[in-house]
mmCIF file of C-alpha atoms in Angstrom:
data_model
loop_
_atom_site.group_PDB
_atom_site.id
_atom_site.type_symbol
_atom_site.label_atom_id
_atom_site.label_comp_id
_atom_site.label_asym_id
_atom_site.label_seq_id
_atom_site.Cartn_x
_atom_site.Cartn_y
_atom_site.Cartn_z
ATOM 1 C CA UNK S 1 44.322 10.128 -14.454
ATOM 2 C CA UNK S 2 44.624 6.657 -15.400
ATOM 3 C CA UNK S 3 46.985 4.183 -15.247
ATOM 4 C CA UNK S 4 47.626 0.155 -16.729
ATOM 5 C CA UNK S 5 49.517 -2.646 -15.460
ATOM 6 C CA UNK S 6 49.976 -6.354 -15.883
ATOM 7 C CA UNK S 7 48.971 -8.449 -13.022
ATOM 8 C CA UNK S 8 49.778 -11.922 -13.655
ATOM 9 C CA UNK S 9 48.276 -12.793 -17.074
ATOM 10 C CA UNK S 10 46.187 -10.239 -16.900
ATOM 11 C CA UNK S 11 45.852 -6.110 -17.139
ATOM 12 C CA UNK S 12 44.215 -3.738 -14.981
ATOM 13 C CA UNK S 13 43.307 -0.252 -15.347
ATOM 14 C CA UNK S 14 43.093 1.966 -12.594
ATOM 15 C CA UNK S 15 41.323 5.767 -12.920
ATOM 16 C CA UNK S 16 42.298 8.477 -9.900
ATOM 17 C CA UNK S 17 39.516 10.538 -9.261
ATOM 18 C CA UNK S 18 38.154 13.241 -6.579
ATOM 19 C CA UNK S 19 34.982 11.941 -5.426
ATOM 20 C CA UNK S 20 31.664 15.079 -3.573
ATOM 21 C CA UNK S 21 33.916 15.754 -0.065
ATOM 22 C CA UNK S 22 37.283 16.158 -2.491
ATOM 23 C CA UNK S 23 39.038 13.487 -1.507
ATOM 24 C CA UNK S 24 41.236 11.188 -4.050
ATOM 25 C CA UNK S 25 39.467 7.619 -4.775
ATOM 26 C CA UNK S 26 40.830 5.100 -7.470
ATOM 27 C CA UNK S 27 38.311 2.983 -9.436
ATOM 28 C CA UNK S 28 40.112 -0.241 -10.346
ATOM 29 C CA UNK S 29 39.352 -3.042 -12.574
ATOM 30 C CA UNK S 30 40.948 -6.351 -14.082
ATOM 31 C CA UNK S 31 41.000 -9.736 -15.898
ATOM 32 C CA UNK S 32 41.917 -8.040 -19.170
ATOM 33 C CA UNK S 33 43.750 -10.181 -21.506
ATOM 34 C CA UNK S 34 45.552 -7.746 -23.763
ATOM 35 C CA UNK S 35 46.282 -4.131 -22.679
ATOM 36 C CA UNK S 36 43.960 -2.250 -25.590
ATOM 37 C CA UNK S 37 40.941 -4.179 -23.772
ATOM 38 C CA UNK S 38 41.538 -1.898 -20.397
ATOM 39 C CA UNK S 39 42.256 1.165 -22.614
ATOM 40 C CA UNK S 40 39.198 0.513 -23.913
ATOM 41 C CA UNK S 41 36.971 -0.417 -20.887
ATOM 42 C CA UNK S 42 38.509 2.647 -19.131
ATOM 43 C CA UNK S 43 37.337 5.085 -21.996
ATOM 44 C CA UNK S 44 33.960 3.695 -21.977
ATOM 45 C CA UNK S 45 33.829 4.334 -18.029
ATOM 46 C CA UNK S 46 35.269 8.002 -18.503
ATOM 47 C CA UNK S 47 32.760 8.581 -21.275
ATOM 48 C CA UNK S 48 29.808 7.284 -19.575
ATOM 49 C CA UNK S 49 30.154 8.636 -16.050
ATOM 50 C CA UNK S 50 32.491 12.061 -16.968
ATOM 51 C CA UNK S 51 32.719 12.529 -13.269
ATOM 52 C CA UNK S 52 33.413 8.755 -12.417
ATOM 53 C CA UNK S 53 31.502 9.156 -9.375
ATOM 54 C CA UNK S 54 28.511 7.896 -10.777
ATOM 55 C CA UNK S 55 30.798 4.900 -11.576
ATOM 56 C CA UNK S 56 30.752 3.670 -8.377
ATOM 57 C CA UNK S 57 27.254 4.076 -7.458
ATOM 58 C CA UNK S 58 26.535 1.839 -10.505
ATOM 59 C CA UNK S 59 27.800 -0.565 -7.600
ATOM 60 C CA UNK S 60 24.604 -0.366 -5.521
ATOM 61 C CA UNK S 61 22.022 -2.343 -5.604
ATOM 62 C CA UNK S 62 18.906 -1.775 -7.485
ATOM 63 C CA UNK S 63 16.878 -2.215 -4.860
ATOM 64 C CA UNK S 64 18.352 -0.275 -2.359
ATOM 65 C CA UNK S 65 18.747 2.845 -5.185
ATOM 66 C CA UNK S 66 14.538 2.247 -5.687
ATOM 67 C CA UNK S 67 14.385 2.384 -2.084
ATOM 68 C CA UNK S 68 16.408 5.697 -1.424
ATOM 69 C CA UNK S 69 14.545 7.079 -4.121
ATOM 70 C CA UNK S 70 10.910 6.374 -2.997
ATOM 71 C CA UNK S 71 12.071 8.201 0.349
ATOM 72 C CA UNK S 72 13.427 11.579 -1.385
ATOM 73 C CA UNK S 73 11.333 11.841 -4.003
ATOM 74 C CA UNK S 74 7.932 10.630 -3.320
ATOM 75 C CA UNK S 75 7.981 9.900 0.737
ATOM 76 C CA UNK S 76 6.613 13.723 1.641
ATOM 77 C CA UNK S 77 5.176 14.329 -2.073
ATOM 78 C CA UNK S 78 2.626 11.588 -2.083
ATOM 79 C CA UNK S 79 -0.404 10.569 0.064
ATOM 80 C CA UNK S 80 0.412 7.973 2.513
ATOM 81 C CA UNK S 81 -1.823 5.182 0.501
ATOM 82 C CA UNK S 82 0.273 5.856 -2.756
ATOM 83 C CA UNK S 83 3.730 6.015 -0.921
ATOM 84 C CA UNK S 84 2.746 2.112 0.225
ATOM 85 C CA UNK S 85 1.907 1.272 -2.948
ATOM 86 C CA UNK S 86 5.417 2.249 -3.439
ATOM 87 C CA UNK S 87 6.802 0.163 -0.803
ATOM 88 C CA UNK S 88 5.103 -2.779 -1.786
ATOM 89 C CA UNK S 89 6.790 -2.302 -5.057
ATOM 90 C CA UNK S 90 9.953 -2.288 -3.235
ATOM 91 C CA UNK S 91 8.828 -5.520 -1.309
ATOM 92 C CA UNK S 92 8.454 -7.269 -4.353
ATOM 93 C CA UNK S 93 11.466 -6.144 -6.186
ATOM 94 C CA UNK S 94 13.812 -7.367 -3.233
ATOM 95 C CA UNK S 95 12.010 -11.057 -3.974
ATOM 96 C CA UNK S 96 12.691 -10.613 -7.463
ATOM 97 C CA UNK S 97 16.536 -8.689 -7.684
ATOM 98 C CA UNK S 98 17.872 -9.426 -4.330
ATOM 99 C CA UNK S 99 21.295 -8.479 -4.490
ATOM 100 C CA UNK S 100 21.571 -7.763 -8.286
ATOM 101 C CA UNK S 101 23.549 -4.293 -8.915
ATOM 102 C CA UNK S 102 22.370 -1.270 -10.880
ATOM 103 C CA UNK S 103 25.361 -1.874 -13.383
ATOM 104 C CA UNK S 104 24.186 -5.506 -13.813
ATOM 105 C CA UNK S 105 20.314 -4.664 -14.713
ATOM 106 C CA UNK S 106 20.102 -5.448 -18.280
ATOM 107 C CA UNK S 107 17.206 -5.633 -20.785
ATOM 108 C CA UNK S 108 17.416 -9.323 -20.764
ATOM 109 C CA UNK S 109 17.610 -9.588 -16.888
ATOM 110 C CA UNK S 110 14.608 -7.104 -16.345
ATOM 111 C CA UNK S 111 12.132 -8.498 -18.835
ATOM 112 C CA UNK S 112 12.840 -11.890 -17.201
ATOM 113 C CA UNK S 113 12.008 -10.513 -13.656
ATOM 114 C CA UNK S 114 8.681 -9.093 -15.080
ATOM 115 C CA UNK S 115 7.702 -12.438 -16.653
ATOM 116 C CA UNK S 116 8.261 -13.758 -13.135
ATOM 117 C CA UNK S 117 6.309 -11.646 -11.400
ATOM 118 C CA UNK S 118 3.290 -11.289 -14.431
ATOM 119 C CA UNK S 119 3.020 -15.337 -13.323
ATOM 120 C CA UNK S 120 1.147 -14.846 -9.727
ATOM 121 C CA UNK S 121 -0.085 -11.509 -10.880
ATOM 122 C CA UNK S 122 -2.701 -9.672 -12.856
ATOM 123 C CA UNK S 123 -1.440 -7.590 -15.976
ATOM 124 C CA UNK S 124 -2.725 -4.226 -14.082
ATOM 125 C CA UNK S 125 -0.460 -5.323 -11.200
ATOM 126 C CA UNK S 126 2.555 -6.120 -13.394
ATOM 127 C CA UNK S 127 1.998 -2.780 -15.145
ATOM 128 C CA UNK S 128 1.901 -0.776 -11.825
ATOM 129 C CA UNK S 129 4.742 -2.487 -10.937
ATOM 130 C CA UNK S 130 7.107 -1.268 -13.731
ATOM 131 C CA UNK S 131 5.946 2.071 -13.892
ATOM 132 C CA UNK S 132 7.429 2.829 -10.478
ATOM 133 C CA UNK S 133 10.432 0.338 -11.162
ATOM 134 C CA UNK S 134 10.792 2.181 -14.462
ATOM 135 C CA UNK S 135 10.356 6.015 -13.195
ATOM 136 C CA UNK S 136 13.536 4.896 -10.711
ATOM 137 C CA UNK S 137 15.505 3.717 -13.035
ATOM 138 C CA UNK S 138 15.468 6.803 -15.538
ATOM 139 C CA UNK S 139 15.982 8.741 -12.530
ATOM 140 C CA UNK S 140 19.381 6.407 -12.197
ATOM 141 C CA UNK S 141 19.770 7.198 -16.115
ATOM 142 C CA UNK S 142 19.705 11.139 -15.587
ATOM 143 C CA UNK S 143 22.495 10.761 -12.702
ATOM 144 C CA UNK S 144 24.505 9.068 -15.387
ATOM 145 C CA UNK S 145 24.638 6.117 -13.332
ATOM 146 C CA UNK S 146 23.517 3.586 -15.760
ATOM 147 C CA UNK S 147 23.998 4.682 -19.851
ATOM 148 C CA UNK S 148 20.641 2.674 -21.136
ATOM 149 C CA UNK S 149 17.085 2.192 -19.815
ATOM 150 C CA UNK S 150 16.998 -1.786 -19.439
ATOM 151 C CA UNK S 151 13.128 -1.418 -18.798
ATOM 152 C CA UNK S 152 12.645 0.238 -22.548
ATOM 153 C CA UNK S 153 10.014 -1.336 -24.878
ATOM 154 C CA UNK S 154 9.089 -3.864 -21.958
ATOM 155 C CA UNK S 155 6.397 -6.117 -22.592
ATOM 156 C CA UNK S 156 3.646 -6.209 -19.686
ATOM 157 C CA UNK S 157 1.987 -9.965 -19.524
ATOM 158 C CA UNK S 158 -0.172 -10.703 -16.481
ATOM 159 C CA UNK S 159 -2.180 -13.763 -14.911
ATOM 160 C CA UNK S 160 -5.548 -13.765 -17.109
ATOM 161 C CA UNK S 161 -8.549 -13.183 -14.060
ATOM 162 C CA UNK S 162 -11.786 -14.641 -14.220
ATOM 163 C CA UNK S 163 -14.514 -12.709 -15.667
ATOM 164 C CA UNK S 164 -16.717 -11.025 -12.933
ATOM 165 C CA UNK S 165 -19.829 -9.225 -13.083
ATOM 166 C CA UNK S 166 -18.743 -5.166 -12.433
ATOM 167 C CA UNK S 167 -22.271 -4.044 -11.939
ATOM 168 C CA UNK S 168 -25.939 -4.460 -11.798
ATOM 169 C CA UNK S 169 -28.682 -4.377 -14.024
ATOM 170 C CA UNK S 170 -31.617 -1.741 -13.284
ATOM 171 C CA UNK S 171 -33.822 -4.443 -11.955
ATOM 172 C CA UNK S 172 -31.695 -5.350 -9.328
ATOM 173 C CA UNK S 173 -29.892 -2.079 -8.409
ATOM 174 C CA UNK S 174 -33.785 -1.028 -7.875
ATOM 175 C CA UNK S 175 -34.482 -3.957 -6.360
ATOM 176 C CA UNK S 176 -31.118 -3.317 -4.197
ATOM 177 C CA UNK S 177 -31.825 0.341 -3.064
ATOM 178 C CA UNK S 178 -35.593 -0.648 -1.972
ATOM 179 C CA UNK S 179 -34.522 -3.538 0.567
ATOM 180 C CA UNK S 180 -31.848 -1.584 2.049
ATOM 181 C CA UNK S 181 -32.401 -0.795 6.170
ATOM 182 C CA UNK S 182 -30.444 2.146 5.993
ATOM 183 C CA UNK S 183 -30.581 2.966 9.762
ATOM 184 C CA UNK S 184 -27.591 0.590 9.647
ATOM 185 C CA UNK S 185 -24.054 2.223 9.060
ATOM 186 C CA UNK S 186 -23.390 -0.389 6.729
ATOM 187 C CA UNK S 187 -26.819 -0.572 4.339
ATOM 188 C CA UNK S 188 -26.632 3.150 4.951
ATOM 189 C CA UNK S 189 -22.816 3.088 3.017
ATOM 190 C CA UNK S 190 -24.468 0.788 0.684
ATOM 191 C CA UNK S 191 -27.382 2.535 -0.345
ATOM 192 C CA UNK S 192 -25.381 6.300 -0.964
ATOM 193 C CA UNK S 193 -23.140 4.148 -3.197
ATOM 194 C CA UNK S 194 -25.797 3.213 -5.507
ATOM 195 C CA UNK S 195 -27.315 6.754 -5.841
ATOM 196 C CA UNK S 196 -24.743 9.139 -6.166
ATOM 197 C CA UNK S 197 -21.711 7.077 -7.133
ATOM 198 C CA UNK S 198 -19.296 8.490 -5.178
ATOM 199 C CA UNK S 199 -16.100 6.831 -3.743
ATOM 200 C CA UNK S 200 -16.016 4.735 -0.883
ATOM 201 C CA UNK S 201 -13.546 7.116 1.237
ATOM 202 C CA UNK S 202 -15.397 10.371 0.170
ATOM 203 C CA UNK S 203 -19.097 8.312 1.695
ATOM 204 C CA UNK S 204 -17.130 7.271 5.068
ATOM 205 C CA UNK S 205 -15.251 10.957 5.034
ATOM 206 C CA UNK S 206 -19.201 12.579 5.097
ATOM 207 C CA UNK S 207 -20.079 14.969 8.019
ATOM 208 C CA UNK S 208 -23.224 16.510 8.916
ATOM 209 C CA UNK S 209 -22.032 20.029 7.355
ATOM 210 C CA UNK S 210 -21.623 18.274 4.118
ATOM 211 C CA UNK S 211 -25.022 17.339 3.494
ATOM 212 C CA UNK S 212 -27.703 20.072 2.348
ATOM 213 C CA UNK S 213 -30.762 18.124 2.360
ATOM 214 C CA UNK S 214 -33.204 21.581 2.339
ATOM 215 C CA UNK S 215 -31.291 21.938 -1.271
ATOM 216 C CA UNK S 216 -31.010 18.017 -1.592
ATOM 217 C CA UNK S 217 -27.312 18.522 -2.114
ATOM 218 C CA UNK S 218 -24.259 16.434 -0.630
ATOM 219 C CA UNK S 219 -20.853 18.707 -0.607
ATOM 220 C CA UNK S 220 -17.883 16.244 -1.396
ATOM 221 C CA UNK S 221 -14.738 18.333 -0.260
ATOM 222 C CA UNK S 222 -12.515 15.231 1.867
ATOM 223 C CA UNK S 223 -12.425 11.866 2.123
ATOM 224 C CA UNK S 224 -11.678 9.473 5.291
ATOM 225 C CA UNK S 225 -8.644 7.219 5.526
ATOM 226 C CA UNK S 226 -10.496 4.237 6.020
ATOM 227 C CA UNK S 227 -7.182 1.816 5.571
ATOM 228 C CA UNK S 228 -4.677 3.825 7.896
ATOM 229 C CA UNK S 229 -7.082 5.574 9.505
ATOM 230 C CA UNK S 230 -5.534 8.934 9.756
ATOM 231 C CA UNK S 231 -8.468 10.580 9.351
ATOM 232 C CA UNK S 232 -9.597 13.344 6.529
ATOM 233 C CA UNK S 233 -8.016 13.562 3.834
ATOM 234 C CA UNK S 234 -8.220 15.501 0.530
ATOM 235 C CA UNK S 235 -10.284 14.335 -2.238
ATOM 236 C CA UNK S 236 -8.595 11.923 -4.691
ATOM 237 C CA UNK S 237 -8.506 14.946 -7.629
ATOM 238 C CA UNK S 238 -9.331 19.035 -7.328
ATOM 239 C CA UNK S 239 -12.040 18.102 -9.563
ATOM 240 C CA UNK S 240 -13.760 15.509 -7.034
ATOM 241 C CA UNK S 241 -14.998 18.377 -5.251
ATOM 242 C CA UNK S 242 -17.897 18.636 -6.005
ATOM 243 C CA UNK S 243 -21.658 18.711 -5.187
ATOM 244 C CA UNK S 244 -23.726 15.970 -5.922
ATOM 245 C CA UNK S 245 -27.786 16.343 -5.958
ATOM 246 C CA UNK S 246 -30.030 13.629 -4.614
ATOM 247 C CA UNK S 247 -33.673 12.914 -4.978
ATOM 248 C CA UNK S 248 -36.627 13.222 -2.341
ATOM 249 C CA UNK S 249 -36.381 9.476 -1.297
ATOM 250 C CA UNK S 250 -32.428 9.494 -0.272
ATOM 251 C CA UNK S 251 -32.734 13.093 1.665
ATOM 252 C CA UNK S 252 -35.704 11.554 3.544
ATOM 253 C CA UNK S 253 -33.556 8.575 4.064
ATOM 254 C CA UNK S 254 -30.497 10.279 5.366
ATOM 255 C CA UNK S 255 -32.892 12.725 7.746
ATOM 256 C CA UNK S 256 -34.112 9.772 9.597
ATOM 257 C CA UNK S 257 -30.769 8.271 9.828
ATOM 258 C CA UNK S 258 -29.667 11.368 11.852
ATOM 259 C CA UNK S 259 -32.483 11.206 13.601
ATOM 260 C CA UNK S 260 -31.471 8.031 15.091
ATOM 261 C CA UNK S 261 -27.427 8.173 14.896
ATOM 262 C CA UNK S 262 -25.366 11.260 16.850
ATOM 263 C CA UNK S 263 -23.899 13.275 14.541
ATOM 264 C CA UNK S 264 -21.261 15.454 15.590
ATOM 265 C CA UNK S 265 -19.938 18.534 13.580
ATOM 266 C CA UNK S 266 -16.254 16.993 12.655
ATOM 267 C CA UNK S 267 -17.187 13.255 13.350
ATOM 268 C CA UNK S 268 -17.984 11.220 9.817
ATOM 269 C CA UNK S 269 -21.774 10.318 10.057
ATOM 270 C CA UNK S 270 -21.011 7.162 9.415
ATOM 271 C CA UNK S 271 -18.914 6.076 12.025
ATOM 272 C CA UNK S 272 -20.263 3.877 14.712
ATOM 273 C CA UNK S 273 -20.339 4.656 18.363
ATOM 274 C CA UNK S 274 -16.712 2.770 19.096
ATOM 275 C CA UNK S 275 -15.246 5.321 16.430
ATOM 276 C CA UNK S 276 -14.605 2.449 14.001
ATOM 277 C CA UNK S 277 -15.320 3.637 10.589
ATOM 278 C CA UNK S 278 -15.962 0.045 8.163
ATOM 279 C CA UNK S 279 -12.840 -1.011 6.202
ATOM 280 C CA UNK S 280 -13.066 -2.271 2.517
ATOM 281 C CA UNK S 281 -13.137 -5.951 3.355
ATOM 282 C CA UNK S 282 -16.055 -5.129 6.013
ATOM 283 C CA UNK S 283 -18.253 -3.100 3.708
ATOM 284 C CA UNK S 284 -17.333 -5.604 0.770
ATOM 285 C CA UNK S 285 -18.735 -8.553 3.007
ATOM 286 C CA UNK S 286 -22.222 -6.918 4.076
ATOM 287 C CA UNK S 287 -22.734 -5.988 0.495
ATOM 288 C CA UNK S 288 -22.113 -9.582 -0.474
ATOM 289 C CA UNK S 289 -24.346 -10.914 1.881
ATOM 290 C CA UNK S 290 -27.060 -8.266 0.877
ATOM 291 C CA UNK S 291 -26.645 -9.148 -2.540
ATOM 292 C CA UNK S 292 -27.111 -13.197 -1.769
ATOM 293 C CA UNK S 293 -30.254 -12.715 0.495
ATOM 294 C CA UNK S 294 -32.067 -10.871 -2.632
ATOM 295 C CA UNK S 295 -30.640 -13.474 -4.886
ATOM 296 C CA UNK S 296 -28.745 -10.597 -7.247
ATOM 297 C CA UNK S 297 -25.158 -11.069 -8.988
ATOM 298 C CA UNK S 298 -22.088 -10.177 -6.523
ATOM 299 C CA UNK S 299 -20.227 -7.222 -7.503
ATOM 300 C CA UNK S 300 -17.809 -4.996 -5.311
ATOM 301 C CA UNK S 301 -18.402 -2.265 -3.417
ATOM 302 C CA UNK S 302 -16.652 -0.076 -6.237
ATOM 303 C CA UNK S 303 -19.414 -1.687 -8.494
ATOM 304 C CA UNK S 304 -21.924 0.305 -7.180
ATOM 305 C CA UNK S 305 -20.165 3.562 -8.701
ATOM 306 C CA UNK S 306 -19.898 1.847 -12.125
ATOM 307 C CA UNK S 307 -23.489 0.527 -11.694
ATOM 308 C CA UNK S 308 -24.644 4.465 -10.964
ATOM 309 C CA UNK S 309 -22.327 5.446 -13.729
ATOM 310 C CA UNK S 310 -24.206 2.592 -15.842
ATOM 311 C CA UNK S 311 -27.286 3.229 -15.177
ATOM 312 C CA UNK S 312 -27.731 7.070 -16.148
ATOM 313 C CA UNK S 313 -25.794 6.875 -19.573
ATOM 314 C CA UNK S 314 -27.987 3.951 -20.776
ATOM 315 C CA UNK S 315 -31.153 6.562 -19.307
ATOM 316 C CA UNK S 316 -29.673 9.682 -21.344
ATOM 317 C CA UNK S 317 -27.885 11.200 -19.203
ATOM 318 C CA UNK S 318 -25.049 12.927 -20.926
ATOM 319 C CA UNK S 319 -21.619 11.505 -20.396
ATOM 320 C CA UNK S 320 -20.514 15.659 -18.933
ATOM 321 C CA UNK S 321 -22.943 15.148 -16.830
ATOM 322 C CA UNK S 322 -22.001 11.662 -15.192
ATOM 323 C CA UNK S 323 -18.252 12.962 -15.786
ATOM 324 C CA UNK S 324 -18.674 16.000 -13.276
ATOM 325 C CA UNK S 325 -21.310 13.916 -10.655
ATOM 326 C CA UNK S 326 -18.580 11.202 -10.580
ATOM 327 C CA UNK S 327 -15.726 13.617 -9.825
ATOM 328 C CA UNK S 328 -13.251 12.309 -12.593
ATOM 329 C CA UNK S 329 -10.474 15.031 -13.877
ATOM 330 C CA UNK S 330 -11.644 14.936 -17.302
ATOM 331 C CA UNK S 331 -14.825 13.897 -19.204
ATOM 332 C CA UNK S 332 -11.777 11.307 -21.465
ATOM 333 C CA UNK S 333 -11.564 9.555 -18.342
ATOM 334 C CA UNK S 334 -15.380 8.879 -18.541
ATOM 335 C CA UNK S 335 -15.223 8.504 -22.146
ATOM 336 C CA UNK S 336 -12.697 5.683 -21.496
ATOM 337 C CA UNK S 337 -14.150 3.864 -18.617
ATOM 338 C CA UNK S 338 -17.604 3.372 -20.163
ATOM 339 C CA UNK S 339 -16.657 3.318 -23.986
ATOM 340 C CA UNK S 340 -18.373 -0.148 -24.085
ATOM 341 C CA UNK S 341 -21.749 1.651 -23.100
ATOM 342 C CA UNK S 342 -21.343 4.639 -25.196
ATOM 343 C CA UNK S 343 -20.264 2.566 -28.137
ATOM 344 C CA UNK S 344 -23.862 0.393 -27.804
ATOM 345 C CA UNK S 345 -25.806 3.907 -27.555
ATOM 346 C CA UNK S 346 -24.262 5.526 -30.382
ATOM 347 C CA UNK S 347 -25.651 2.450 -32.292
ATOM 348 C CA UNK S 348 -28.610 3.164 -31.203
ATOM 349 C CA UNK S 349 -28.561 7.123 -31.699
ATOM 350 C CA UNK S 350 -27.242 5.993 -35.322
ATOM 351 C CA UNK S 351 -31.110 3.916 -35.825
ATOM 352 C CA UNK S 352 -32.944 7.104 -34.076
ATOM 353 C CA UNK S 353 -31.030 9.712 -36.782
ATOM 354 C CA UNK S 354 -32.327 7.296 -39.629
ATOM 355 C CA UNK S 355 -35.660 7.325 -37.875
ATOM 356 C CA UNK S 356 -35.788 10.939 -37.970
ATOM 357 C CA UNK S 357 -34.418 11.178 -41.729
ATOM 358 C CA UNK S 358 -37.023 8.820 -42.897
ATOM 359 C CA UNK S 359 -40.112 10.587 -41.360
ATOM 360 C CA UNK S 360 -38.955 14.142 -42.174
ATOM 361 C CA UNK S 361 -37.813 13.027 -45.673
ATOM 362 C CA UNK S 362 -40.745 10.606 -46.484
#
């Protein structure tokens, strides 16, 4: 039901509704000059929330409707790392909405937030950032709360980073993998890295049932929460399980690194005796300091795995191959992350097809 009246100068409308316990609330607004104007704010309120209880919650705050949507939708569906990547999200939207209500989030008002935040950030952050801002609000969209997406056709800028080197040429990942003591935990992490490629958290999350060395195989079914150390966890994708062969040199390596470390049947072998298992920044610094005593390029830990990755395309390795020893979902992801490699060796497949041409032609 609705009804108008004149208050002052000015008209009101007010709409009588039942709101989810069946009790009778009244949503009221004014400053209307002429009468039609309410008639026609009030339709537009009827015909964009037909219950009218969405009406109000258009009231709320964005942030506090991202907020009590992280916690019912993704709080118990996620892994703990991702759900903090969610509340980090929600730390930074607070800084850059405050206060600001669903109802008030416009195109205009959103883009300019983004800009804001792409200023002190990198474009993969900003992007991060308003896919989980975005996935909220078309949540808030399907509730009829709010009748347009204000985050549609968003453009993502970012702070421009400085180029870094992401891996290592053969000469010095050789010269890497020769000079590393791996009877240390840390040269040990280092060194399984740069031959098999796998992930930092599935290397820490290794026990001694996981490694085969009579078959020179290392099972990859868990990884270790190295960040909020919670312990094992499941690998990043079904597909990351895996098994991953290694050569005569690394299963020597790894024997007489259990000869001289206790390795217990659940306990990761490459935690040290004070059951501290080596964050990212600590693993990240001894490989930086490795890398300036040979005199070789920095790269990150996570180098290592492109380096690997690198390394066996540009010998002829098949990109399946390094697709399924890597653990990735699909062989596109691959495809994608080293198109800059495959690219340069289809040239040079396209000068050895010629070659072939020319001598079975000629």
């Amino acid at each position: 039901m609705v009804s108008y009246q004149k208050r002052g100068n000015v008209w009101q409308y007010e709409i009588s509704y039942k709101d989810a316990d069946g009790k009778y609330k009244k949503l009221r607004k004014s400053g209307f000059t002429r009468k039609s104007d309410a008639i026609l704010a009030a339709s537009k309120i009827q015909s964009d929330h037909p219950n009218l209880k969405t009406a109000k919650a258009g009231s709320e705050t964005f942030v506090s409707y991202y907020e009590r949507w992280i916690k019912t939708y993704k709080k118990n569906a996620v892994s703990p790392i991702t759900y903090n990547k969610y509340q980090n999200t929600a730390k930074h939207a607070r800084k850059l909405f405050g206060s600001l209500k669903l109802k008030e989030l416009t195109k205009l008002t959103y883009q300019e937030k983004l800009n804001e935040f792409a200023k002190t950030h990198a474009r993969r952050t900003v992007s991060c950032l308003h896919k989980q801002l975005r996935a909220c609000i078309l949540e808030a969209m399907d509730e009829h709360i709010i009748a347009s997406d204000p985050t549609r056709k968003a453009v993502i800028t970012g702070r421009a980073l400085p180029k870094v080197v992401k891996t290592l040429n053969y000469q010095d990942w050789a010269k890497l993998i020769t000079h590393l003591d791996t009877d240390r935990i840390d040269e040990m992490t280092i060194y399984l890295a740069a031959v098999t490629g796998m992930r930092y958290g599935e290397i820490v999350g290794l026990t001694i049932h996981d490694l085969d060395l009579n078959r020179g195989i290392i099972n990859v079914n868990k990884t270790w929460d190295y960040k909020y150390k919670t312990g094992f966890m499941k690998t990043k994708t079904a597909t990351s399980n895996r098994k991953v062969a290694i050569d005569q040199t690394t299963i020597h390596r790894l024997s007489h690194y259990l000869s001289h470390h206790n390795a217990e049947n659940d306990r990761p072998i490459l935690m040290d005796t004070n059951n501290h298992v080596l964050v990212s920044a600590e693993i990240n610094n001894a490989l930086t300091a490795k890398l300036q005593a040979l005199s070789i390029p920095r790269i990150t830990f996570h180098g290592l795995r492109h380096t690997h990755a690198s390394i066996l395309l540009y010998r002829g390795v098949s990109v399946l191959s390094v697709s399924r020893r890597l653990g990735h979902s699909n062989i596109t992801t691959t495809q994608s992350t080293y198109l800059h490699i495959i690219k340069e060796l289809e040239s040079q497949d396209k000068n050895k097809i010629i070659s072939i041409l020319n001598d079975t032609l000629n």
